[in-house]
Amino acid sequence: MTALDGVSLDIPRGTFTAVMGPSGSGKSTLLQCTAGLDRPTGGQVFLGDTELTGLSERRLTLLRRSRIGFVFQAFNLLPSLTAEQNVALPLRLAGRRPGRAEVLDVLERVGLRERAGHRPAELSGGQQQRVALARALVTRPDVLFGDEPTGALDSTTGQEVLSMMRTMVDDGQTVIMVTHDPVAAACADRVLFLADGRVRDELYAPDAEQIAARMTRMAAVPC
């Protein structure tokens, strides 16, 4: 079975792209290939001028640590570590000694500097996701990938996280996010619609109603 079929995309720097589609459409595979987590059996993937498909596993691992950030539906925080220690973890894994000011600055960006000493169990779900967001940003990645980053949050808290991501894009961060939620996708500059491994449509700066209507048409009409 072909997961992605003839997909050709250019994601401009400093933009927010949402990827939508029914289950099995290829969303997760697209995310994994563009993030260097999986190798396509054909074609090429570039991050800037770097071709990911030609890198060794070691070089690919180093690139992901330094140039790519991830935020998932599950917060994936280590329960025994404080927020500050969780955020510092990617720097330690990269062999760097994190400066406390550097870590606190990124917690400040997500509004949690005052919770730096709290462990995940002492934080709300929204606060945990903001710690996960800070952890993804501490390496100053070229691209931030989100896989249903608000899927485990209530609508109000999810909107707060999306607003932070939108602000980061407005400040120059590149974000690619997979989501099923038209409201979440409406925060993006561009929404890509996948079906059967192909990009079937795209909308620029749409509202949630336009996105929902397009998803309904995709479900009703064979592609």
JSON list of C-alpha atoms in Angstrom, two decimals:
[
{"chain": "A", "resi": 1, "resn": "MET", "atom": "CA", "xyz": [0.00, 0.00, 0.00]},
{"chain": "A", "resi": 2, "resn": "THR", "atom": "CA", "xyz": [1.27, 3.48, -0.93]},
{"chain": "A", "resi": 3, "resn": "ALA", "atom": "CA", "xyz": [1.12, 5.86, 2.03]},
{"chain": "A", "resi": 4, "resn": "LEU", "atom": "CA", "xyz": [2.05, 8.97, 0.05]},
{"chain": "A", "resi": 5, "resn": "ASP", "atom": "CA", "xyz": [1.62, 9.21, -3.71]},
{"chain": "A", "resi": 6, "resn": "GLY", "atom": "CA", "xyz": [3.28, 11.95, -5.73]},
{"chain": "A", "resi": 7, "resn": "VAL", "atom": "CA", "xyz": [3.22, 14.54, -2.93]},
{"chain": "A", "resi": 8, "resn": "SER", "atom": "CA", "xyz": [5.25, 17.64, -3.78]},
{"chain": "A", "resi": 9, "resn": "LEU", "atom": "CA", "xyz": [5.24, 20.50, -1.28]},
{"chain": "A", "resi": 10, "resn": "ASP", "atom": "CA", "xyz": [7.13, 23.67, -0.48]},
{"chain": "A", "resi": 11, "resn": "ILE", "atom": "CA", "xyz": [6.68, 25.00, 3.05]},
{"chain": "A", "resi": 12, "resn": "PRO", "atom": "CA", "xyz": [7.95, 28.60, 3.27]},
{"chain": "A", "resi": 13, "resn": "ARG", "atom": "CA", "xyz": [9.95, 29.64, 6.31]},
{"chain": "A", "resi": 14, "resn": "GLY", "atom": "CA", "xyz": [7.99, 31.48, 8.98]},
{"chain": "A", "resi": 15, "resn": "THR", "atom": "CA", "xyz": [4.59, 30.06, 8.04]},
{"chain": "A", "resi": 16, "resn": "PHE", "atom": "CA", "xyz": [1.97, 27.95, 9.83]},
{"chain": "A", "resi": 17, "resn": "THR", "atom": "CA", "xyz": [0.75, 24.93, 7.83]},
{"chain": "A", "resi": 18, "resn": "ALA", "atom": "CA", "xyz": [-2.02, 22.61, 8.99]},
{"chain": "A", "resi": 19, "resn": "VAL", "atom": "CA", "xyz": [-2.45, 19.13, 7.50]},
{"chain": "A", "resi": 20, "resn": "MET", "atom": "CA", "xyz": [-5.91, 17.53, 7.55]},
{"chain": "A", "resi": 21, "resn": "GLY", "atom": "CA", "xyz": [-7.61, 14.48, 6.13]},
{"chain": "A", "resi": 22, "resn": "PRO", "atom": "CA", "xyz": [-9.46, 11.32, 7.11]},
{"chain": "A", "resi": 23, "resn": "SER", "atom": "CA", "xyz": [-7.79, 8.46, 8.95]},
{"chain": "A", "resi": 24, "resn": "GLY", "atom": "CA", "xyz": [-5.39, 6.64, 6.65]},
{"chain": "A", "resi": 25, "resn": "SER", "atom": "CA", "xyz": [-4.98, 9.63, 4.34]},
{"chain": "A", "resi": 26, "resn": "GLY", "atom": "CA", "xyz": [-1.21, 9.88, 4.92]},
{"chain": "A", "resi": 27, "resn": "LYS", "atom": "CA", "xyz": [-1.08, 12.74, 7.42]},
{"chain": "A", "resi": 28, "resn": "SER", "atom": "CA", "xyz": [1.16, 11.01, 9.94]},
{"chain": "A", "resi": 29, "resn": "THR", "atom": "CA", "xyz": [3.42, 9.59, 7.23]},
{"chain": "A", "resi": 30, "resn": "LEU", "atom": "CA", "xyz": [3.83, 13.05, 5.74]},
{"chain": "A", "resi": 31, "resn": "LEU", "atom": "CA", "xyz": [4.74, 14.45, 9.15]},
{"chain": "A", "resi": 32, "resn": "GLN", "atom": "CA", "xyz": [7.22, 11.65, 9.86]},
{"chain": "A", "resi": 33, "resn": "CYS", "atom": "CA", "xyz": [8.92, 11.98, 6.47]},
{"chain": "A", "resi": 34, "resn": "THR", "atom": "CA", "xyz": [9.23, 15.76, 6.59]},
{"chain": "A", "resi": 35, "resn": "ALA", "atom": "CA", "xyz": [10.54, 15.60, 10.17]},
{"chain": "A", "resi": 36, "resn": "GLY", "atom": "CA", "xyz": [13.18, 13.00, 9.33]},
{"chain": "A", "resi": 37, "resn": "LEU", "atom": "CA", "xyz": [11.55, 10.31, 11.50]},
{"chain": "A", "resi": 38, "resn": "ASP", "atom": "CA", "xyz": [10.91, 8.05, 8.53]},
{"chain": "A", "resi": 39, "resn": "ARG", "atom": "CA", "xyz": [12.61, 7.65, 5.15]},
{"chain": "A", "resi": 40, "resn": "PRO", "atom": "CA", "xyz": [10.45, 7.69, 2.02]},
{"chain": "A", "resi": 41, "resn": "THR", "atom": "CA", "xyz": [11.01, 4.83, -0.43]},
{"chain": "A", "resi": 42, "resn": "GLY", "atom": "CA", "xyz": [11.22, 7.39, -3.22]},
{"chain": "A", "resi": 43, "resn": "GLY", "atom": "CA", "xyz": [11.68, 11.12, -3.64]},
{"chain": "A", "resi": 44, "resn": "GLN", "atom": "CA", "xyz": [13.56, 13.65, -1.56]},
{"chain": "A", "resi": 45, "resn": "VAL", "atom": "CA", "xyz": [12.99, 15.69, 1.59]},
{"chain": "A", "resi": 46, "resn": "PHE", "atom": "CA", "xyz": [14.88, 18.92, 2.21]},
{"chain": "A", "resi": 47, "resn": "LEU", "atom": "CA", "xyz": [15.20, 21.03, 5.33]},
{"chain": "A", "resi": 48, "resn": "GLY", "atom": "CA", "xyz": [16.51, 24.26, 3.87]},
{"chain": "A", "resi": 49, "resn": "ASP", "atom": "CA", "xyz": [19.47, 23.18, 1.75]},
{"chain": "A", "resi": 50, "resn": "THR", "atom": "CA", "xyz": [19.96, 19.89, 3.61]},
{"chain": "A", "resi": 51, "resn": "GLU", "atom": "CA", "xyz": [18.63, 16.73, 1.99]},
{"chain": "A", "resi": 52, "resn": "LEU", "atom": "CA", "xyz": [17.36, 14.54, 4.82]},
{"chain": "A", "resi": 53, "resn": "THR", "atom": "CA", "xyz": [16.99, 11.42, 2.69]},
{"chain": "A", "resi": 54, "resn": "GLY", "atom": "CA", "xyz": [20.73, 11.28, 2.08]},
{"chain": "A", "resi": 55, "resn": "LEU", "atom": "CA", "xyz": [21.87, 11.52, 5.69]},
{"chain": "A", "resi": 56, "resn": "SER", "atom": "CA", "xyz": [23.18, 8.67, 7.81]},
{"chain": "A", "resi": 57, "resn": "GLU", "atom": "CA", "xyz": [21.15, 7.72, 10.89]},
{"chain": "A", "resi": 58, "resn": "ARG", "atom": "CA", "xyz": [23.67, 9.43, 13.14]},
{"chain": "A", "resi": 59, "resn": "ARG", "atom": "CA", "xyz": [23.63, 12.70, 11.20]},
{"chain": "A", "resi": 60, "resn": "LEU", "atom": "CA", "xyz": [19.85, 12.56, 10.98]},
{"chain": "A", "resi": 61, "resn": "THR", "atom": "CA", "xyz": [19.62, 12.14, 14.75]},
{"chain": "A", "resi": 62, "resn": "LEU", "atom": "CA", "xyz": [21.91, 15.11, 15.31]},
{"chain": "A", "resi": 63, "resn": "LEU", "atom": "CA", "xyz": [19.88, 17.22, 12.87]},
{"chain": "A", "resi": 64, "resn": "ARG", "atom": "CA", "xyz": [16.59, 16.36, 14.60]},
{"chain": "A", "resi": 65, "resn": "ARG", "atom": "CA", "xyz": [18.08, 17.33, 17.96]},
{"chain": "A", "resi": 66, "resn": "SER", "atom": "CA", "xyz": [19.27, 20.73, 16.75]},
{"chain": "A", "resi": 67, "resn": "ARG", "atom": "CA", "xyz": [16.93, 21.85, 13.95]},
{"chain": "A", "resi": 68, "resn": "ILE", "atom": "CA", "xyz": [13.58, 20.16, 14.52]},
{"chain": "A", "resi": 69, "resn": "GLY", "atom": "CA", "xyz": [11.13, 20.44, 17.41]},
{"chain": "A", "resi": 70, "resn": "PHE", "atom": "CA", "xyz": [8.20, 18.16, 18.21]},
{"chain": "A", "resi": 71, "resn": "VAL", "atom": "CA", "xyz": [4.96, 18.61, 20.15]},
{"chain": "A", "resi": 72, "resn": "PHE", "atom": "CA", "xyz": [2.57, 15.67, 20.43]},
{"chain": "A", "resi": 73, "resn": "GLN", "atom": "CA", "xyz": [-0.93, 15.04, 21.76]},
{"chain": "A", "resi": 74, "resn": "ALA", "atom": "CA", "xyz": [0.64, 13.18, 24.69]},
{"chain": "A", "resi": 75, "resn": "PHE", "atom": "CA", "xyz": [2.81, 15.64, 26.57]},
{"chain": "A", "resi": 76, "resn": "ASN", "atom": "CA", "xyz": [5.65, 13.09, 27.02]},
{"chain": "A", "resi": 77, "resn": "LEU", "atom": "CA", "xyz": [7.13, 14.88, 30.02]},
{"chain": "A", "resi": 78, "resn": "LEU", "atom": "CA", "xyz": [9.29, 12.94, 32.46]},
{"chain": "A", "resi": 79, "resn": "PRO", "atom": "CA", "xyz": [7.29, 12.86, 35.70]},
{"chain": "A", "resi": 80, "resn": "SER", "atom": "CA", "xyz": [10.33, 12.91, 37.99]},
{"chain": "A", "resi": 81, "resn": "LEU", "atom": "CA", "xyz": [11.73, 16.10, 36.45]},
{"chain": "A", "resi": 82, "resn": "THR", "atom": "CA", "xyz": [10.62, 19.68, 37.05]},
{"chain": "A", "resi": 83, "resn": "ALA", "atom": "CA", "xyz": [9.36, 21.84, 34.20]},
{"chain": "A", "resi": 84, "resn": "GLU", "atom": "CA", "xyz": [12.78, 23.48, 34.02]},
{"chain": "A", "resi": 85, "resn": "GLN", "atom": "CA", "xyz": [14.55, 20.11, 33.86]},
{"chain": "A", "resi": 86, "resn": "ASN", "atom": "CA", "xyz": [12.15, 18.78, 31.21]},
{"chain": "A", "resi": 87, "resn": "VAL", "atom": "CA", "xyz": [12.78, 21.82, 29.03]},
{"chain": "A", "resi": 88, "resn": "ALA", "atom": "CA", "xyz": [16.55, 21.51, 29.47]},
{"chain": "A", "resi": 89, "resn": "LEU", "atom": "CA", "xyz": [16.54, 17.82, 28.48]},
{"chain": "A", "resi": 90, "resn": "PRO", "atom": "CA", "xyz": [17.02, 18.27, 24.69]},
{"chain": "A", "resi": 91, "resn": "LEU", "atom": "CA", "xyz": [20.10, 20.41, 25.33]},
{"chain": "A", "resi": 92, "resn": "ARG", "atom": "CA", "xyz": [21.56, 17.77, 27.65]},
{"chain": "A", "resi": 93, "resn": "LEU", "atom": "CA", "xyz": [20.88, 15.04, 25.09]},
{"chain": "A", "resi": 94, "resn": "ALA", "atom": "CA", "xyz": [22.73, 17.13, 22.53]},
{"chain": "A", "resi": 95, "resn": "GLY", "atom": "CA", "xyz": [25.74, 17.26, 24.85]},
{"chain": "A", "resi": 96, "resn": "ARG", "atom": "CA", "xyz": [25.23, 20.87, 25.89]},
{"chain": "A", "resi": 97, "resn": "ARG", "atom": "CA", "xyz": [25.20, 22.23, 29.41]},
{"chain": "A", "resi": 98, "resn": "PRO", "atom": "CA", "xyz": [22.01, 24.28, 29.45]},
{"chain": "A", "resi": 99, "resn": "GLY", "atom": "CA", "xyz": [22.21, 27.74, 30.93]},
{"chain": "A", "resi": 100, "resn": "ARG", "atom": "CA", "xyz": [19.48, 28.36, 33.48]},
{"chain": "A", "resi": 101, "resn": "ALA", "atom": "CA", "xyz": [18.68, 31.77, 32.00]},
{"chain": "A", "resi": 102, "resn": "GLU", "atom": "CA", "xyz": [18.25, 30.17, 28.57]},
{"chain": "A", "resi": 103, "resn": "VAL", "atom": "CA", "xyz": [15.75, 27.63, 29.92]},
{"chain": "A", "resi": 104, "resn": "LEU", "atom": "CA", "xyz": [13.85, 30.18, 31.99]},
{"chain": "A", "resi": 105, "resn": "ASP", "atom": "CA", "xyz": [13.61, 32.51, 28.99]},
{"chain": "A", "resi": 106, "resn": "VAL", "atom": "CA", "xyz": [11.83, 29.88, 26.92]},
{"chain": "A", "resi": 107, "resn": "LEU", "atom": "CA", "xyz": [9.51, 29.08, 29.85]},
{"chain": "A", "resi": 108, "resn": "GLU", "atom": "CA", "xyz": [8.79, 32.80, 29.99]},
{"chain": "A", "resi": 109, "resn": "ARG", "atom": "CA", "xyz": [7.72, 32.66, 26.34]},
{"chain": "A", "resi": 110, "resn": "VAL", "atom": "CA", "xyz": [5.01, 30.14, 27.22]},
{"chain": "A", "resi": 111, "resn": "GLY", "atom": "CA", "xyz": [4.01, 31.94, 30.40]},
{"chain": "A", "resi": 112, "resn": "LEU", "atom": "CA", "xyz": [5.38, 29.40, 32.88]},
{"chain": "A", "resi": 113, "resn": "ARG", "atom": "CA", "xyz": [8.55, 30.89, 34.28]},
{"chain": "A", "resi": 114, "resn": "GLU", "atom": "CA", "xyz": [7.01, 30.96, 37.75]},
{"chain": "A", "resi": 115, "resn": "ARG", "atom": "CA", "xyz": [6.23, 27.21, 37.50]},
{"chain": "A", "resi": 116, "resn": "ALA", "atom": "CA", "xyz": [9.79, 26.20, 36.60]},
{"chain": "A", "resi": 117, "resn": "GLY", "atom": "CA", "xyz": [10.22, 24.16, 39.79]},
{"chain": "A", "resi": 118, "resn": "HIS", "atom": "CA", "xyz": [6.94, 22.23, 39.48]},
{"chain": "A", "resi": 119, "resn": "ARG", "atom": "CA", "xyz": [6.74, 18.64, 38.31]},
{"chain": "A", "resi": 120, "resn": "PRO", "atom": "CA", "xyz": [4.17, 17.54, 35.68]},
{"chain": "A", "resi": 121, "resn": "ALA", "atom": "CA", "xyz": [1.76, 16.15, 38.31]},
{"chain": "A", "resi": 122, "resn": "GLU", "atom": "CA", "xyz": [1.58, 19.65, 39.83]},
{"chain": "A", "resi": 123, "resn": "LEU", "atom": "CA", "xyz": [0.60, 21.23, 36.50]},
{"chain": "A", "resi": 124, "resn": "SER", "atom": "CA", "xyz": [-2.66, 21.30, 34.56]},
{"chain": "A", "resi": 125, "resn": "GLY", "atom": "CA", "xyz": [-2.92, 19.63, 31.15]},
{"chain": "A", "resi": 126, "resn": "GLY", "atom": "CA", "xyz": [-2.58, 22.97, 29.39]},
{"chain": "A", "resi": 127, "resn": "GLN", "atom": "CA", "xyz": [0.46, 23.87, 31.46]},
{"chain": "A", "resi": 128, "resn": "GLN", "atom": "CA", "xyz": [2.05, 20.51, 30.69]},
{"chain": "A", "resi": 129, "resn": "GLN", "atom": "CA", "xyz": [1.55, 21.07, 26.97]},
{"chain": "A", "resi": 130, "resn": "ARG", "atom": "CA", "xyz": [3.11, 24.51, 27.29]},
{"chain": "A", "resi": 131, "resn": "VAL", "atom": "CA", "xyz": [6.13, 22.91, 28.98]},
{"chain": "A", "resi": 132, "resn": "ALA", "atom": "CA", "xyz": [6.28, 20.46, 26.05]},
{"chain": "A", "resi": 133, "resn": "LEU", "atom": "CA", "xyz": [6.13, 23.43, 23.69]},
{"chain": "A", "resi": 134, "resn": "ALA", "atom": "CA", "xyz": [8.97, 25.15, 25.55]},
{"chain": "A", "resi": 135, "resn": "ARG", "atom": "CA", "xyz": [10.99, 21.93, 25.39]},
{"chain": "A", "resi": 136, "resn": "ALA", "atom": "CA", "xyz": [10.49, 21.81, 21.63]},
{"chain": "A", "resi": 137, "resn": "LEU", "atom": "CA", "xyz": [11.58, 25.43, 21.24]},
{"chain": "A", "resi": 138, "resn": "VAL", "atom": "CA", "xyz": [14.65, 25.46, 23.52]},
{"chain": "A", "resi": 139, "resn": "THR", "atom": "CA", "xyz": [16.95, 24.30, 20.71]},
{"chain": "A", "resi": 140, "resn": "ARG", "atom": "CA", "xyz": [15.62, 27.10, 18.46]},
{"chain": "A", "resi": 141, "resn": "PRO", "atom": "CA", "xyz": [14.51, 24.67, 15.75]},
{"chain": "A", "resi": 142, "resn": "ASP", "atom": "CA", "xyz": [14.08, 25.55, 12.10]},
{"chain": "A", "resi": 143, "resn": "VAL", "atom": "CA", "xyz": [10.71, 23.80, 12.11]},
{"chain": "A", "resi": 144, "resn": "LEU", "atom": "CA", "xyz": [8.26, 22.94, 14.90]},
{"chain": "A", "resi": 145, "resn": "PHE", "atom": "CA", "xyz": [6.11, 19.88, 14.15]},
{"chain": "A", "resi": 146, "resn": "GLY", "atom": "CA", "xyz": [2.84, 19.33, 15.99]},
{"chain": "A", "resi": 147, "resn": "ASP", "atom": "CA", "xyz": [0.91, 16.05, 15.91]},
{"chain": "A", "resi": 148, "resn": "GLU", "atom": "CA", "xyz": [-2.56, 16.84, 17.30]},
{"chain": "A", "resi": 149, "resn": "PRO", "atom": "CA", "xyz": [-0.94, 19.14, 19.91]},
{"chain": "A", "resi": 150, "resn": "THR", "atom": "CA", "xyz": [-4.30, 20.24, 21.33]},
{"chain": "A", "resi": 151, "resn": "GLY", "atom": "CA", "xyz": [-6.07, 16.88, 21.03]},
{"chain": "A", "resi": 152, "resn": "ALA", "atom": "CA", "xyz": [-5.90, 16.14, 24.77]},
{"chain": "A", "resi": 153, "resn": "LEU", "atom": "CA", "xyz": [-6.94, 19.62, 25.88]},
{"chain": "A", "resi": 154, "resn": "ASP", "atom": "CA", "xyz": [-10.31, 21.26, 26.42]},
{"chain": "A", "resi": 155, "resn": "SER", "atom": "CA", "xyz": [-11.32, 23.88, 23.87]},
{"chain": "A", "resi": 156, "resn": "THR", "atom": "CA", "xyz": [-10.32, 26.91, 25.97]},
{"chain": "A", "resi": 157, "resn": "THR", "atom": "CA", "xyz": [-6.91, 25.54, 26.94]},
{"chain": "A", "resi": 158, "resn": "GLY", "atom": "CA", "xyz": [-6.32, 24.28, 23.41]},
{"chain": "A", "resi": 159, "resn": "GLN", "atom": "CA", "xyz": [-7.01, 27.74, 22.03]},
{"chain": "A", "resi": 160, "resn": "GLU", "atom": "CA", "xyz": [-4.47, 29.23, 24.43]},
{"chain": "A", "resi": 161, "resn": "VAL", "atom": "CA", "xyz": [-1.80, 26.83, 23.17]},
{"chain": "A", "resi": 162, "resn": "LEU", "atom": "CA", "xyz": [-2.72, 27.56, 19.54]},
{"chain": "A", "resi": 163, "resn": "SER", "atom": "CA", "xyz": [-2.54, 31.29, 20.19]},
{"chain": "A", "resi": 164, "resn": "MET", "atom": "CA", "xyz": [1.00, 30.83, 21.51]},
{"chain": "A", "resi": 165, "resn": "MET", "atom": "CA", "xyz": [1.95, 28.86, 18.41]},
{"chain": "A", "resi": 166, "resn": "ARG", "atom": "CA", "xyz": [0.42, 31.55, 16.22]},
{"chain": "A", "resi": 167, "resn": "THR", "atom": "CA", "xyz": [2.43, 34.24, 18.01]},
{"chain": "A", "resi": 168, "resn": "MET", "atom": "CA", "xyz": [5.62, 32.21, 17.51]},
{"chain": "A", "resi": 169, "resn": "VAL", "atom": "CA", "xyz": [4.89, 31.98, 13.78]},
{"chain": "A", "resi": 170, "resn": "ASP", "atom": "CA", "xyz": [4.32, 35.73, 13.64]},
{"chain": "A", "resi": 171, "resn": "ASP", "atom": "CA", "xyz": [7.77, 36.07, 15.24]},
{"chain": "A", "resi": 172, "resn": "GLY", "atom": "CA", "xyz": [9.34, 33.91, 12.49]},
{"chain": "A", "resi": 173, "resn": "GLN", "atom": "CA", "xyz": [8.91, 30.28, 13.65]},
{"chain": "A", "resi": 174, "resn": "THR", "atom": "CA", "xyz": [7.90, 27.69, 11.03]},
{"chain": "A", "resi": 175, "resn": "VAL", "atom": "CA", "xyz": [5.13, 25.33, 12.21]},
{"chain": "A", "resi": 176, "resn": "ILE", "atom": "CA", "xyz": [3.65, 22.23, 10.56]},
{"chain": "A", "resi": 177, "resn": "MET", "atom": "CA", "xyz": [0.70, 20.71, 12.42]},
{"chain": "A", "resi": 178, "resn": "VAL", "atom": "CA", "xyz": [-1.46, 17.64, 11.84]},
{"chain": "A", "resi": 179, "resn": "THR", "atom": "CA", "xyz": [-4.97, 18.07, 13.24]},
{"chain": "A", "resi": 180, "resn": "HIS", "atom": "CA", "xyz": [-8.54, 16.83, 12.88]},
{"chain": "A", "resi": 181, "resn": "ASP", "atom": "CA", "xyz": [-9.95, 20.04, 14.39]},
{"chain": "A", "resi": 182, "resn": "PRO", "atom": "CA", "xyz": [-11.15, 22.76, 11.98]},
{"chain": "A", "resi": 183, "resn": "VAL", "atom": "CA", "xyz": [-10.89, 25.36, 14.76]},
{"chain": "A", "resi": 184, "resn": "ALA", "atom": "CA", "xyz": [-7.24, 24.47, 15.34]},
{"chain": "A", "resi": 185, "resn": "ALA", "atom": "CA", "xyz": [-6.51, 24.44, 11.60]},
{"chain": "A", "resi": 186, "resn": "ALA", "atom": "CA", "xyz": [-8.03, 27.92, 11.27]},
{"chain": "A", "resi": 187, "resn": "CYS", "atom": "CA", "xyz": [-5.01, 29.29, 13.15]},
{"chain": "A", "resi": 188, "resn": "ALA", "atom": "CA", "xyz": [-2.80, 28.30, 10.21]},
{"chain": "A", "resi": 189, "resn": "ASP", "atom": "CA", "xyz": [-1.84, 30.33, 7.16]},
{"chain": "A", "resi": 190, "resn": "ARG", "atom": "CA", "xyz": [-2.44, 27.34, 4.90]},
{"chain": "A", "resi": 191, "resn": "VAL", "atom": "CA", "xyz": [-4.42, 24.12, 5.26]},
{"chain": "A", "resi": 192, "resn": "LEU", "atom": "CA", "xyz": [-3.52, 21.05, 3.19]},
{"chain": "A", "resi": 193, "resn": "PHE", "atom": "CA", "xyz": [-6.15, 18.34, 2.69]},
{"chain": "A", "resi": 194, "resn": "LEU", "atom": "CA", "xyz": [-4.89, 14.80, 2.12]},
{"chain": "A", "resi": 195, "resn": "ALA", "atom": "CA", "xyz": [-6.82, 11.75, 0.92]},
{"chain": "A", "resi": 196, "resn": "ASP", "atom": "CA", "xyz": [-5.42, 8.41, -0.21]},
{"chain": "A", "resi": 197, "resn": "GLY", "atom": "CA", "xyz": [-1.86, 9.70, 0.10]},
{"chain": "A", "resi": 198, "resn": "ARG", "atom": "CA", "xyz": [-2.36, 12.69, -2.17]},
{"chain": "A", "resi": 199, "resn": "VAL", "atom": "CA", "xyz": [-2.88, 16.40, -1.58]},
{"chain": "A", "resi": 200, "resn": "ARG", "atom": "CA", "xyz": [-6.42, 16.93, -2.82]},
{"chain": "A", "resi": 201, "resn": "ASP", "atom": "CA", "xyz": [-6.92, 20.58, -1.95]},
{"chain": "A", "resi": 202, "resn": "GLU", "atom": "CA", "xyz": [-5.54, 23.52, 0.01]},
{"chain": "A", "resi": 203, "resn": "LEU", "atom": "CA", "xyz": [-6.96, 26.68, 1.52]},
{"chain": "A", "resi": 204, "resn": "TYR", "atom": "CA", "xyz": [-5.18, 29.87, 2.52]},
{"chain": "A", "resi": 205, "resn": "ALA", "atom": "CA", "xyz": [-6.16, 31.75, 5.69]},
{"chain": "A", "resi": 206, "resn": "PRO", "atom": "CA", "xyz": [-9.52, 29.97, 5.95]},
{"chain": "A", "resi": 207, "resn": "ASP", "atom": "CA", "xyz": [-11.96, 30.12, 8.83]},
{"chain": "A", "resi": 208, "resn": "ALA", "atom": "CA", "xyz": [-13.18, 27.05, 10.69]},
{"chain": "A", "resi": 209, "resn": "GLU", "atom": "CA", "xyz": [-16.47, 26.92, 8.75]},
{"chain": "A", "resi": 210, "resn": "GLN", "atom": "CA", "xyz": [-14.67, 26.80, 5.39]},
{"chain": "A", "resi": 211, "resn": "ILE", "atom": "CA", "xyz": [-12.38, 24.05, 6.64]},
{"chain": "A", "resi": 212, "resn": "ALA", "atom": "CA", "xyz": [-15.25, 21.99, 8.05]},
{"chain": "A", "resi": 213, "resn": "ALA", "atom": "CA", "xyz": [-17.19, 22.36, 4.80]},
{"chain": "A", "resi": 214, "resn": "ARG", "atom": "CA", "xyz": [-14.20, 21.16, 2.78]},
{"chain": "A", "resi": 215, "resn": "MET", "atom": "CA", "xyz": [-13.73, 18.15, 5.04]},
{"chain": "A", "resi": 216, "resn": "THR", "atom": "CA", "xyz": [-17.44, 17.31, 4.69]},
{"chain": "A", "resi": 217, "resn": "ARG", "atom": "CA", "xyz": [-17.19, 17.43, 0.89]},
{"chain": "A", "resi": 218, "resn": "MET", "atom": "CA", "xyz": [-14.12, 15.19, 0.97]},
{"chain": "A", "resi": 219, "resn": "ALA", "atom": "CA", "xyz": [-16.04, 12.64, 3.05]},
{"chain": "A", "resi": 220, "resn": "ALA", "atom": "CA", "xyz": [-19.10, 12.77, 0.79]},
{"chain": "A", "resi": 221, "resn": "VAL", "atom": "CA", "xyz": [-17.47, 12.71, -2.64]},
{"chain": "A", "resi": 222, "resn": "PRO", "atom": "CA", "xyz": [-14.97, 10.02, -3.76]},
{"chain": "A", "resi": 223, "resn": "CYS", "atom": "CA", "xyz": [-11.59, 11.61, -4.56]}
]
